[in-house]
mmCIF file of C-alpha atoms in Angstrom:
data_model
loop_
_atom_site.group_PDB
_atom_site.id
_atom_site.type_symbol
_atom_site.label_atom_id
_atom_site.label_comp_id
_atom_site.label_asym_id
_atom_site.label_seq_id
_atom_site.Cartn_x
_atom_site.Cartn_y
_atom_site.Cartn_z
ATOM 1 C CA MET A 1 -14.064 5.423 -28.466
ATOM 2 C CA MET A 2 -10.757 3.756 -27.647
ATOM 3 C CA PRO A 3 -9.798 0.678 -29.668
ATOM 4 C CA PRO A 4 -9.671 -2.638 -27.770
ATOM 5 C CA TRP A 5 -5.920 -3.013 -28.267
ATOM 6 C CA LEU A 6 -5.317 0.287 -26.462
ATOM 7 C CA ILE A 7 -7.289 -0.948 -23.455
ATOM 8 C CA VAL A 8 -5.190 -4.122 -23.482
ATOM 9 C CA LEU A 9 -1.947 -2.143 -23.564
ATOM 10 C CA LEU A 10 -3.230 -0.136 -20.609
ATOM 11 C CA ALA A 11 -3.799 -3.468 -18.837
ATOM 12 C CA VAL A 12 -0.291 -4.641 -19.721
ATOM 13 C CA SER A 13 1.283 -1.512 -18.225
ATOM 14 C CA PHE A 14 -0.985 -1.956 -15.194
ATOM 15 C CA VAL A 15 0.304 -5.493 -14.592
ATOM 16 C CA LEU A 16 3.959 -4.570 -15.129
ATOM 17 C CA TYR A 17 3.907 -1.625 -12.750
ATOM 18 C CA THR A 18 1.858 -3.498 -10.170
ATOM 19 C CA ASP A 19 4.582 -6.148 -10.071
ATOM 20 C CA ASP A 20 7.174 -3.475 -9.308
ATOM 21 C CA TYR A 21 5.221 -1.417 -6.782
ATOM 22 C CA VAL A 22 3.329 -4.201 -4.996
ATOM 23 C CA ILE A 23 6.419 -5.017 -2.934
ATOM 24 C CA ALA A 24 5.783 -1.815 -0.974
ATOM 25 C CA GLY A 25 2.475 -3.120 0.339
ATOM 26 C CA ILE A 26 3.775 -6.504 1.518
ATOM 27 C CA LEU A 27 7.248 -5.404 2.599
ATOM 28 C CA PRO A 28 6.909 -6.321 6.314
ATOM 29 C CA GLU A 29 5.527 -9.788 5.510
ATOM 30 C CA ILE A 30 8.338 -10.626 3.062
ATOM 31 C CA ALA A 31 10.980 -9.392 5.502
ATOM 32 C CA THR A 32 9.591 -11.471 8.376
ATOM 33 C CA ASP A 33 9.134 -14.666 6.348
ATOM 34 C CA LEU A 34 12.546 -14.594 4.669
ATOM 35 C CA GLY A 35 14.460 -13.378 7.703
ATOM 36 C CA VAL A 36 15.692 -10.018 6.389
ATOM 37 C CA THR A 37 15.189 -6.417 7.455
ATOM 38 C CA GLU A 38 12.592 -4.201 5.825
ATOM 39 C CA GLY A 39 15.394 -2.147 4.312
ATOM 40 C CA GLN A 40 16.850 -5.290 2.710
ATOM 41 C CA ALA A 41 13.431 -6.404 1.471
ATOM 42 C CA GLY A 42 12.997 -3.009 -0.137
ATOM 43 C CA GLN A 43 15.981 -3.762 -2.352
ATOM 44 C CA LEU A 44 13.691 -6.092 -4.305
ATOM 45 C CA VAL A 45 12.257 -2.876 -5.734
ATOM 46 C CA THR A 46 15.796 -1.658 -6.400
ATOM 47 C CA ALA A 47 16.720 -4.850 -8.266
ATOM 48 C CA PHE A 48 13.585 -4.775 -10.405
ATOM 49 C CA SER A 49 13.844 -1.092 -11.240
ATOM 50 C CA ALA A 50 17.603 -1.048 -11.833
ATOM 51 C CA THR A 51 17.239 -3.928 -14.282
ATOM 52 C CA VAL A 52 14.572 -2.082 -16.238
ATOM 53 C CA ALA A 53 16.584 1.144 -16.156
ATOM 54 C CA VAL A 54 19.614 -0.557 -17.709
ATOM 55 C CA ALA A 55 17.784 -2.895 -20.066
ATOM 56 C CA ALA A 56 15.030 -0.634 -21.456
ATOM 57 C CA PRO A 57 17.164 1.522 -23.797
ATOM 58 C CA VAL A 58 19.136 -1.531 -24.891
ATOM 59 C CA ALA A 59 15.935 -3.419 -25.643
ATOM 60 C CA ALA A 60 14.537 -0.420 -27.524
ATOM 61 C CA VAL A 61 17.431 -0.749 -29.993
ATOM 62 C CA ALA A 62 18.139 -4.493 -29.992
ATOM 63 C CA LEU A 63 14.481 -5.490 -30.372
ATOM 64 C CA ALA A 64 13.404 -2.629 -32.623
ATOM 65 C CA ARG A 65 12.893 -4.963 -35.614
ATOM 66 C CA VAL A 66 10.878 -7.567 -33.699
ATOM 67 C CA PRO A 67 7.142 -7.373 -34.533
ATOM 68 C CA PRO A 68 5.507 -5.682 -31.516
ATOM 69 C CA ARG A 69 2.814 -8.309 -31.054
ATOM 70 C CA ARG A 70 5.382 -11.105 -30.895
ATOM 71 C CA LEU A 71 7.493 -9.092 -28.470
ATOM 72 C CA PHE A 72 4.513 -8.515 -26.186
ATOM 73 C CA LEU A 73 3.616 -12.205 -26.135
ATOM 74 C CA VAL A 74 7.107 -13.547 -25.401
ATOM 75 C CA ALA A 75 7.778 -10.937 -22.741
ATOM 76 C CA LEU A 76 4.496 -11.648 -20.941
ATOM 77 C CA ILE A 77 5.183 -15.390 -20.916
ATOM 78 C CA ILE A 78 8.580 -14.832 -19.283
ATOM 79 C CA PHE A 79 7.107 -12.261 -16.908
ATOM 80 C CA ALA A 80 4.333 -14.589 -15.739
ATOM 81 C CA GLY A 81 6.782 -17.472 -15.348
ATOM 82 C CA ALA A 82 9.090 -15.418 -13.136
ATOM 83 C CA ASN A 83 6.208 -14.462 -10.871
ATOM 84 C CA LEU A 84 5.082 -18.090 -10.638
ATOM 85 C CA GLY A 85 8.617 -18.920 -9.547
ATOM 86 C CA ALA A 86 8.396 -16.253 -6.829
ATOM 87 C CA VAL A 87 5.428 -18.128 -5.355
ATOM 88 C CA VAL A 88 7.718 -21.027 -4.398
ATOM 89 C CA ALA A 89 10.965 -19.081 -3.829
ATOM 90 C CA SER A 90 12.889 -20.716 -1.021
ATOM 91 C CA SER A 91 15.140 -17.816 -0.054
ATOM 92 C CA PHE A 92 15.613 -14.085 -0.413
ATOM 93 C CA GLY A 93 18.416 -14.645 -2.941
ATOM 94 C CA VAL A 94 16.204 -16.784 -5.185
ATOM 95 C CA LEU A 95 13.428 -14.216 -4.983
ATOM 96 C CA MET A 96 15.892 -11.493 -5.947
ATOM 97 C CA VAL A 97 16.977 -13.422 -9.064
ATOM 98 C CA LEU A 98 13.365 -13.975 -10.106
ATOM 99 C CA ARG A 99 12.678 -10.258 -9.700
ATOM 100 C CA VAL A 100 15.532 -9.535 -12.115
ATOM 101 C CA VAL A 101 14.069 -11.978 -14.668
ATOM 102 C CA ALA A 102 10.613 -10.390 -14.389
ATOM 103 C CA ALA A 103 12.195 -6.954 -14.724
ATOM 104 C CA ALA A 104 14.099 -7.965 -17.866
ATOM 105 C CA ALA A 105 10.817 -9.042 -19.440
ATOM 106 C CA ALA A 106 9.193 -5.765 -18.417
ATOM 107 C CA ALA A 107 12.147 -3.810 -19.807
ATOM 108 C CA SER A 108 11.809 -5.433 -23.211
ATOM 109 C CA VAL A 109 8.167 -4.489 -23.550
ATOM 110 C CA THR A 110 7.625 -1.186 -21.716
ATOM 111 C CA PRO A 111 9.183 1.196 -24.308
ATOM 112 C CA ALA A 112 7.522 -0.790 -27.101
ATOM 113 C CA ILE A 113 4.089 -0.307 -25.525
ATOM 114 C CA PHE A 114 4.376 3.480 -25.613
ATOM 115 C CA ALA A 115 5.939 3.470 -29.091
ATOM 116 C CA PHE A 116 3.161 1.212 -30.410
ATOM 117 C CA ALA A 117 0.442 3.406 -28.897
ATOM 118 C CA ALA A 118 1.985 6.573 -30.345
ATOM 119 C CA SER A 119 2.570 5.143 -33.811
ATOM 120 C CA HIS A 120 -0.973 3.709 -34.074
ATOM 121 C CA ALA A 121 -2.743 6.779 -32.721
ATOM 122 C CA PRO A 122 -4.976 8.770 -35.102
ATOM 123 C CA ALA A 123 -3.819 12.236 -36.086
ATOM 124 C CA GLY A 124 -4.120 14.666 -33.195
ATOM 125 C CA LYS A 125 -4.578 11.962 -30.547
ATOM 126 C CA THR A 126 -1.007 10.868 -29.860
ATOM 127 C CA GLY A 127 -0.904 12.527 -26.455
ATOM 128 C CA ARG A 128 -4.261 11.046 -25.471
ATOM 129 C CA TYR A 129 -3.148 7.548 -26.432
ATOM 130 C CA LEU A 130 0.101 7.938 -24.480
ATOM 131 C CA ALA A 131 -1.839 9.189 -21.460
ATOM 132 C CA THR A 132 -4.178 6.191 -21.679
ATOM 133 C CA VAL A 133 -1.282 3.744 -21.469
ATOM 134 C CA SER A 134 0.226 5.840 -18.669
ATOM 135 C CA LEU A 135 -2.972 5.391 -16.666
ATOM 136 C CA GLY A 136 -1.872 1.799 -16.177
ATOM 137 C CA VAL A 137 0.961 3.123 -14.026
ATOM 138 C CA THR A 138 -1.257 5.109 -11.688
ATOM 139 C CA GLY A 139 -3.932 2.429 -11.827
ATOM 140 C CA SER A 140 -1.419 -0.083 -10.537
ATOM 141 C CA ILE A 141 -1.073 1.986 -7.369
ATOM 142 C CA ALA A 142 -4.790 2.753 -7.119
ATOM 143 C CA LEU A 143 -5.942 -0.849 -7.631
ATOM 144 C CA GLY A 144 -3.014 -3.231 -8.061
ATOM 145 C CA VAL A 145 -0.973 -2.363 -4.967
ATOM 146 C CA PRO A 146 -3.867 -2.224 -2.467
ATOM 147 C CA LEU A 147 -5.351 -5.407 -3.944
ATOM 148 C CA GLY A 148 -1.968 -7.100 -3.755
ATOM 149 C CA THR A 149 -1.555 -5.816 -0.193
ATOM 150 C CA TRP A 150 -4.943 -7.241 0.790
ATOM 151 C CA ILE A 151 -4.156 -10.595 -0.844
ATOM 152 C CA GLY A 152 -0.798 -10.696 0.932
ATOM 153 C CA GLY A 153 -2.392 -9.868 4.272
ATOM 154 C CA ALA A 154 -5.162 -12.450 3.872
ATOM 155 C CA PHE A 155 -3.341 -15.345 2.174
ATOM 156 C CA GLY A 156 0.373 -14.580 2.540
ATOM 157 C CA TRP A 157 2.772 -12.596 0.374
ATOM 158 C CA ARG A 158 3.315 -15.531 -1.997
ATOM 159 C CA ALA A 159 -0.333 -15.334 -3.032
ATOM 160 C CA THR A 160 0.322 -11.775 -4.199
ATOM 161 C CA PHE A 161 2.887 -12.993 -6.721
ATOM 162 C CA LEU A 162 0.499 -15.730 -7.836
ATOM 163 C CA ALA A 163 -2.124 -13.083 -8.524
ATOM 164 C CA VAL A 164 0.371 -11.050 -10.558
ATOM 165 C CA ALA A 165 1.291 -14.139 -12.604
ATOM 166 C CA VAL A 166 -2.381 -14.835 -13.360
ATOM 167 C CA ALA A 167 -2.893 -11.186 -14.329
ATOM 168 C CA GLY A 168 0.091 -11.453 -16.674
ATOM 169 C CA MET A 169 -1.438 -14.459 -18.431
ATOM 170 C CA LEU A 170 -4.773 -12.656 -18.779
ATOM 171 C CA ALA A 171 -2.936 -9.711 -20.338
ATOM 172 C CA LEU A 172 -1.250 -12.140 -22.726
ATOM 173 C CA ILE A 173 -4.656 -13.468 -23.811
ATOM 174 C CA GLY A 174 -5.783 -9.891 -24.375
ATOM 175 C CA VAL A 175 -2.780 -9.260 -26.635
ATOM 176 C CA LEU A 176 -3.555 -12.408 -28.610
ATOM 177 C CA LEU A 177 -7.141 -11.312 -29.174
ATOM 178 C CA THR A 178 -6.779 -7.594 -29.887
ATOM 179 C CA VAL A 179 -3.287 -6.387 -30.813
ATOM 180 C CA PRO A 180 -2.806 -6.349 -34.603
ATOM 181 C CA GLY A 181 0.061 -8.427 -35.916
ATOM 182 C CA GLY A 182 2.199 -8.257 -39.019
ATOM 183 C CA GLY A 183 4.945 -5.878 -39.975
ATOM 184 C CA ARG A 184 8.133 -5.108 -38.184
ATOM 185 C CA GLY A 185 9.213 -2.545 -35.677
ATOM 186 C CA GLU A 186 10.967 0.671 -36.570
ATOM 187 C CA ARG A 187 14.631 0.806 -37.427
ATOM 188 C CA ALA A 188 16.983 1.031 -34.477
ATOM 189 C CA PRO A 189 18.264 4.593 -34.108
ATOM 190 C CA ARG A 190 22.002 4.974 -34.572
ATOM 191 C CA LEU A 191 24.059 5.384 -31.437
ATOM 192 C CA SER A 192 25.112 8.845 -32.580
ATOM 193 C CA GLU A 193 21.444 9.866 -32.807
ATOM 194 C CA GLN A 194 20.785 8.641 -29.286
ATOM 195 C CA LEU A 195 23.826 10.471 -27.932
ATOM 196 C CA ARG A 196 22.705 13.666 -29.638
ATOM 197 C CA SER A 197 19.299 13.381 -27.988
ATOM 198 C CA LEU A 198 20.887 12.924 -24.575
ATOM 199 C CA THR A 199 23.231 15.890 -24.909
ATOM 200 C CA ARG A 200 20.517 18.441 -25.745
ATOM 201 C CA ALA A 201 20.053 20.504 -22.591
ATOM 202 C CA PRO A 202 16.213 20.544 -22.556
ATOM 203 C CA ILE A 203 16.022 16.778 -23.212
ATOM 204 C CA ALA A 204 18.746 15.912 -20.719
ATOM 205 C CA VAL A 205 17.207 18.109 -18.041
ATOM 206 C CA SER A 206 13.736 16.676 -18.617
ATOM 207 C CA LEU A 207 15.127 13.155 -18.237
ATOM 208 C CA ALA A 208 17.133 14.097 -15.148
ATOM 209 C CA ALA A 209 14.210 15.916 -13.535
ATOM 210 C CA ASN A 210 11.930 12.926 -14.111
ATOM 211 C CA CYS A 211 14.565 10.631 -12.607
ATOM 212 C CA LEU A 212 14.912 12.804 -9.503
ATOM 213 C CA LEU A 213 11.144 13.109 -9.070
ATOM 214 C CA MET A 214 10.663 9.344 -9.320
ATOM 215 C CA ALA A 215 13.515 8.779 -6.854
ATOM 216 C CA GLY A 216 11.815 10.994 -4.295
ATOM 217 C CA THR A 217 8.413 9.426 -4.958
ATOM 218 C CA MET A 218 9.638 5.857 -4.605
ATOM 219 C CA MET A 219 11.764 6.711 -1.584
ATOM 220 C CA VAL A 220 8.513 7.402 0.235
ATOM 221 C CA LEU A 221 6.245 4.917 -1.553
ATOM 222 C CA THR A 222 8.543 1.920 -1.030
ATOM 223 C CA TYR A 223 8.714 2.549 2.711
ATOM 224 C CA LEU A 224 5.285 4.083 3.194
ATOM 225 C CA ALA A 225 4.203 1.085 5.284
ATOM 226 C CA PRO A 226 6.823 1.591 8.026
ATOM 227 C CA TYR A 227 6.224 5.368 7.906
ATOM 228 C CA LEU A 228 2.493 4.911 8.468
ATOM 229 C CA SER A 229 3.117 2.427 11.249
ATOM 230 C CA ALA A 230 5.546 4.766 13.013
ATOM 231 C CA THR A 231 3.501 7.930 12.509
ATOM 232 C CA ALA A 232 -0.077 6.722 12.989
ATOM 233 C CA GLY A 233 0.255 3.154 14.295
ATOM 234 C CA VAL A 234 -1.691 1.568 11.428
ATOM 235 C CA GLY A 235 -1.917 -2.052 10.248
ATOM 236 C CA VAL A 236 -2.237 -3.793 6.890
ATOM 237 C CA GLU A 237 -5.824 -2.649 6.220
ATOM 238 C CA GLU A 238 -5.019 1.021 6.735
ATOM 239 C CA ARG A 239 -1.914 0.621 4.584
ATOM 240 C CA GLY A 240 -4.094 -0.692 1.776
ATOM 241 C CA VAL A 241 -6.401 2.323 2.124
ATOM 242 C CA ALA A 242 -3.421 4.687 1.984
ATOM 243 C CA PHE A 243 -2.048 3.093 -1.187
ATOM 244 C CA GLY A 244 -5.492 3.026 -2.751
ATOM 245 C CA LEU A 245 -6.267 6.686 -2.071
ATOM 246 C CA SER A 246 -2.852 7.744 -3.333
ATOM 247 C CA GLY A 247 -3.303 5.687 -6.466
ATOM 248 C CA PHE A 248 -6.767 7.030 -7.266
ATOM 249 C CA ALA A 249 -5.457 10.533 -6.682
ATOM 250 C CA GLY A 250 -2.618 9.706 -9.051
ATOM 251 C CA MET A 251 -5.084 8.693 -11.764
ATOM 252 C CA ALA A 252 -6.877 12.006 -11.346
ATOM 253 C CA GLY A 253 -3.551 13.810 -11.201
ATOM 254 C CA ILE A 254 -2.199 12.357 -14.421
ATOM 255 C CA TRP A 255 -5.408 13.279 -16.251
ATOM 256 C CA LEU A 256 -5.611 16.797 -14.834
ATOM 257 C CA GLY A 257 -1.876 17.249 -15.327
ATOM 258 C CA GLY A 258 -2.302 16.550 -19.024
ATOM 259 C CA GLN A 259 -5.152 19.050 -19.292
ATOM 260 C CA VAL A 260 -3.205 21.739 -17.458
ATOM 261 C CA ALA A 261 -0.047 21.076 -19.465
ATOM 262 C CA ASP A 262 -2.049 21.705 -22.636
ATOM 263 C CA ARG A 263 -3.368 24.974 -21.238
ATOM 264 C CA TRP A 264 -0.379 26.327 -19.304
ATOM 265 C CA GLY A 265 2.422 24.616 -21.187
ATOM 266 C CA PRO A 266 4.561 21.837 -19.678
ATOM 267 C CA GLY A 267 6.954 24.278 -17.981
ATOM 268 C CA ARG A 268 4.377 25.929 -15.736
ATOM 269 C CA ALA A 269 2.612 22.628 -15.061
ATOM 270 C CA LEU A 270 5.890 21.081 -13.886
ATOM 271 C CA PHE A 271 6.777 23.968 -11.584
ATOM 272 C CA PHE A 272 3.349 23.865 -9.957
ATOM 273 C CA GLY A 273 3.353 20.084 -9.543
ATOM 274 C CA ILE A 274 6.840 19.895 -8.070
ATOM 275 C CA GLY A 275 6.097 22.771 -5.690
ATOM 276 C CA VAL A 276 3.066 20.975 -4.253
ATOM 277 C CA ILE A 277 5.072 17.753 -3.877
ATOM 278 C CA ILE A 278 7.765 19.537 -1.881
ATOM 279 C CA ALA A 279 5.131 21.085 0.394
ATOM 280 C CA ALA A 280 3.475 17.686 0.969
ATOM 281 C CA MET A 281 6.785 16.052 1.849
ATOM 282 C CA VAL A 282 7.609 18.771 4.382
ATOM 283 C CA ALA A 283 4.147 18.265 5.898
ATOM 284 C CA LEU A 284 4.716 14.503 6.231
ATOM 285 C CA TRP A 285 8.028 15.141 7.942
ATOM 286 C CA GLY A 286 6.341 17.567 10.331
ATOM 287 C CA MET A 287 3.694 14.948 11.153
ATOM 288 C CA TRP A 288 6.351 12.420 11.994
ATOM 289 C CA THR A 289 8.050 14.831 14.380
ATOM 290 C CA ALA A 290 4.671 15.410 16.111
ATOM 291 C CA ARG A 291 3.661 11.715 16.146
ATOM 292 C CA PRO A 292 1.388 9.998 16.877
ATOM 293 C CA MET A 293 -0.933 11.637 14.361
ATOM 294 C CA PRO A 294 -4.545 10.820 13.394
ATOM 295 C CA ILE A 295 -4.533 8.526 10.375
ATOM 296 C CA GLY A 296 -7.160 10.673 8.648
ATOM 297 C CA LEU A 297 -4.879 13.702 8.625
ATOM 298 C CA VAL A 298 -1.953 11.669 7.336
ATOM 299 C CA LEU A 299 -4.135 10.215 4.566
ATOM 300 C CA VAL A 300 -5.119 13.693 3.384
ATOM 301 C CA VAL A 301 -1.482 14.631 2.820
ATOM 302 C CA THR A 302 -0.470 11.297 1.261
ATOM 303 C CA THR A 303 -3.465 11.524 -1.083
ATOM 304 C CA VAL A 304 -2.498 15.019 -2.239
ATOM 305 C CA TRP A 305 1.074 13.823 -2.698
ATOM 306 C CA GLY A 306 -0.115 10.790 -4.674
ATOM 307 C CA GLY A 307 -2.070 12.986 -7.054
ATOM 308 C CA MET A 308 0.758 15.428 -7.659
ATOM 309 C CA ALA A 309 3.384 12.696 -7.997
ATOM 310 C CA PHE A 310 1.786 11.674 -11.304
ATOM 311 C CA TRP A 311 0.625 15.153 -12.317
ATOM 312 C CA ASN A 312 4.074 15.768 -13.830
ATOM 313 C CA SER A 313 4.179 12.742 -16.144
ATOM 314 C CA PRO A 314 2.163 14.165 -19.091
ATOM 315 C CA ALA A 315 4.118 17.429 -18.998
ATOM 316 C CA ILE A 316 7.458 15.642 -19.128
ATOM 317 C CA GLN A 317 6.307 13.331 -21.932
ATOM 318 C CA MET A 318 4.910 16.299 -23.830
ATOM 319 C CA ARG A 319 8.243 18.107 -23.593
ATOM 320 C CA LEU A 320 10.158 15.065 -24.775
ATOM 321 C CA HIS A 321 7.764 14.285 -27.614
ATOM 322 C CA THR A 322 7.980 17.864 -28.892
ATOM 323 C CA LEU A 323 11.683 18.480 -28.382
ATOM 324 C CA ALA A 324 12.954 15.123 -29.657
ATOM 325 C CA GLY A 325 11.327 15.485 -33.072
ATOM 326 C CA PRO A 326 12.098 12.371 -35.164
ATOM 327 C CA LEU A 327 13.679 10.706 -32.126
ATOM 328 C CA ALA A 328 10.566 11.069 -29.980
ATOM 329 C CA GLY A 329 10.126 7.311 -29.592
ATOM 330 C CA GLN A 330 13.680 6.850 -28.421
ATOM 331 C CA ALA A 331 13.408 9.793 -26.054
ATOM 332 C CA LEU A 332 10.326 8.195 -24.480
ATOM 333 C CA ALA A 333 12.261 4.937 -24.121
ATOM 334 C CA LEU A 334 15.042 6.815 -22.385
ATOM 335 C CA ASN A 335 12.424 8.412 -20.159
ATOM 336 C CA THR A 336 11.244 4.929 -19.195
ATOM 337 C CA SER A 337 14.824 4.055 -18.331
ATOM 338 C CA GLY A 338 15.162 7.228 -16.297
ATOM 339 C CA THR A 339 11.923 6.475 -14.491
ATOM 340 C CA TYR A 340 13.108 3.048 -13.396
ATOM 341 C CA LEU A 341 16.550 4.368 -12.571
ATOM 342 C CA GLY A 342 14.871 6.889 -10.295
ATOM 343 C CA ILE A 343 12.743 4.142 -8.755
ATOM 344 C CA ALA A 344 15.803 1.984 -8.117
ATOM 345 C CA PHE A 345 17.849 4.853 -6.728
ATOM 346 C CA GLY A 346 15.006 6.049 -4.536
ATOM 347 C CA ALA A 347 14.386 2.592 -3.099
ATOM 348 C CA ALA A 348 18.119 2.067 -2.472
ATOM 349 C CA VAL A 349 18.704 5.438 -0.822
ATOM 350 C CA GLY A 350 15.440 5.110 1.055
ATOM 351 C CA GLY A 351 16.588 1.799 2.531
ATOM 352 C CA VAL A 352 19.779 3.430 3.789
ATOM 353 C CA VAL A 353 17.886 6.398 5.230
ATOM 354 C CA LEU A 354 15.330 4.093 6.858
ATOM 355 C CA SER A 355 18.033 2.008 8.522
ATOM 356 C CA ALA A 356 20.106 5.001 9.610
ATOM 357 C CA ALA A 357 17.529 7.586 10.650
ATOM 358 C CA GLY A 358 14.078 5.990 10.646
ATOM 359 C CA PRO A 359 11.049 6.441 8.360
ATOM 360 C CA GLY A 360 10.317 10.019 9.376
ATOM 361 C CA VAL A 361 13.349 11.419 7.554
ATOM 362 C CA LEU A 362 12.272 9.890 4.228
ATOM 363 C CA PRO A 363 9.802 12.680 3.294
ATOM 364 C CA LEU A 364 12.438 15.329 4.031
ATOM 365 C CA ALA A 365 14.926 13.547 1.777
ATOM 366 C CA ALA A 366 12.254 13.247 -0.929
ATOM 367 C CA ALA A 367 11.618 16.993 -0.679
ATOM 368 C CA GLY A 368 15.320 17.485 -1.368
ATOM 369 C CA PHE A 369 15.024 15.458 -4.585
ATOM 370 C CA GLY A 370 12.040 17.556 -5.651
ATOM 371 C CA LEU A 371 13.931 20.770 -4.962
ATOM 372 C CA ALA A 372 16.879 19.505 -7.036
ATOM 373 C CA ALA A 373 14.530 18.780 -9.969
ATOM 374 C CA LEU A 374 13.029 22.249 -9.644
ATOM 375 C CA LEU A 375 16.465 23.875 -9.700
ATOM 376 C CA LEU A 376 17.472 21.901 -12.793
ATOM 377 C CA LEU A 377 14.379 23.051 -14.659
ATOM 378 C CA GLU A 378 15.017 26.626 -13.606
ATOM 379 C CA VAL A 379 18.606 26.459 -14.900
ATOM 380 C CA VAL A 380 17.535 25.206 -18.324
ATOM 381 C CA ARG A 381 14.707 27.756 -18.419
ATOM 382 C CA ARG A 382 17.306 30.504 -18.162
ATOM 383 C CA THR A 383 19.579 28.887 -20.768
ATOM 384 C CA PRO A 384 19.078 30.203 -24.314
ATOM 385 C CA PRO A 385 17.772 27.373 -26.533
ATOM 386 C CA SER A 386 19.855 25.974 -29.328
ATOM 387 C CA SER A 387 18.762 26.627 -32.868
ATOM 388 C CA GLU A 388 20.230 23.433 -34.266
ATOM 389 C CA ALA A 389 17.738 20.953 -35.730
ATOM 390 C CA TRP A 390 17.420 17.450 -34.384
ATOM 391 C CA ASN A 391 18.071 15.475 -37.484
ATOM 392 C CA SER A 392 20.815 16.287 -39.926
ATOM 393 C CA GLY A 393 19.627 18.548 -42.707
ATOM 394 C CA SER A 394 16.194 19.098 -41.160
ATOM 395 C CA THR A 395 14.800 22.590 -41.029
ATOM 396 C CA SER A 396 11.450 21.617 -39.594
ATOM 397 C CA PRO A 397 10.361 24.079 -36.937
ATOM 398 C CA GLN A 398 9.066 21.222 -34.826
ATOM 399 C CA SER A 399 12.524 19.730 -34.607
ATOM 400 C CA ASN A 400 13.996 22.966 -33.314
ATOM 401 C CA LEU A 401 14.680 23.251 -29.604
ATOM 402 C CA SER A 402 13.236 26.705 -29.529
ATOM 403 C CA THR A 403 9.800 25.493 -30.567
ATOM 404 C CA PRO A 404 7.172 27.581 -28.774
ATOM 405 C CA THR A 405 5.064 24.553 -27.910
ATOM 406 C CA ASP A 406 7.489 23.611 -25.141
ATOM 407 C CA ASN A 407 6.702 26.680 -23.034
ATOM 408 C CA THR A 408 9.441 25.723 -20.590
ATOM 409 C CA GLY A 409 10.121 29.316 -19.878
ATOM 410 C CA ASP A 410 6.506 30.234 -19.173
#
């Protein structure tokens, strides 16, 4: 049975990721109300994600000695306050600033959530605890985004931000009641240690592949509403169904992806997952060229894509946790940064593609990102692993890059 604090941390990650992704579901309403294009409104995702991408690794070091419980509480207060401010934002510029503030709060707490879960997991259950917190990410798309989309459609987009603020305060209460206090965080890794982790080919490629995959995913997810409208002529209710099905598929995908990664090894699991994503993106592009298409057929493909988009997460985290050795926590923080960098880059490039070529080209561009990630993994698979240990003087087999548990070359 999972401890209550782990359920609360799942809820915290759910709220944080909902706040980032929910923009996709209410994009047309924000653009219309604030007098900007949908491509410009999509840059709210870029601002949020870019802030987290830059701030997360910095926060992982600068706040390493802050007791986790205190860090969670302060960050959630700031996060909820920023979303309350969004409810009364008078212009697009003000809303953009508030998104940056909310993102800074999320950046300070996201790596700490995963580090806390891993460090407090019983022996042999570290991966399961990490996967549980990760379910908050997919759950945000399965439940948070469609719920936020429905609220925005029924009561206006400002009500969506009010709901996120309330959810943030409820998460704060959960932290107060369940997360153990006392003690301090871990020491901040030296800069030289962080640089060493980044320069290892398997680690660097895993981070880069994750970044590219998230860029392609968010390129489509951020502008899924205009794609659905152009391809199948749907409204806000159908958009909510599409986000919900994709999110539930993502929850199943992240769970099954973890099971398969354990059985096949992360290398094979990644190659399979990325291959299916590329095929789904090509199918979505083909549907756009043959538009209008039945919404049911489009939903089948977007649901498959949603499941496989999160299938890869456990495999990537497993690789990083194994390969990074004593720097596993920092590697996971860098992975968080890479994830948000990919989200920001995907939303930014997607906005340009949307404005220049229309929504139908977005899946084709996303397939290109997936292919690039696949090629990177293939290059490192063919590169002989280094035999140098992670930490100076260590001869632990687990810290060696050639550890057989990676199975990248399978």
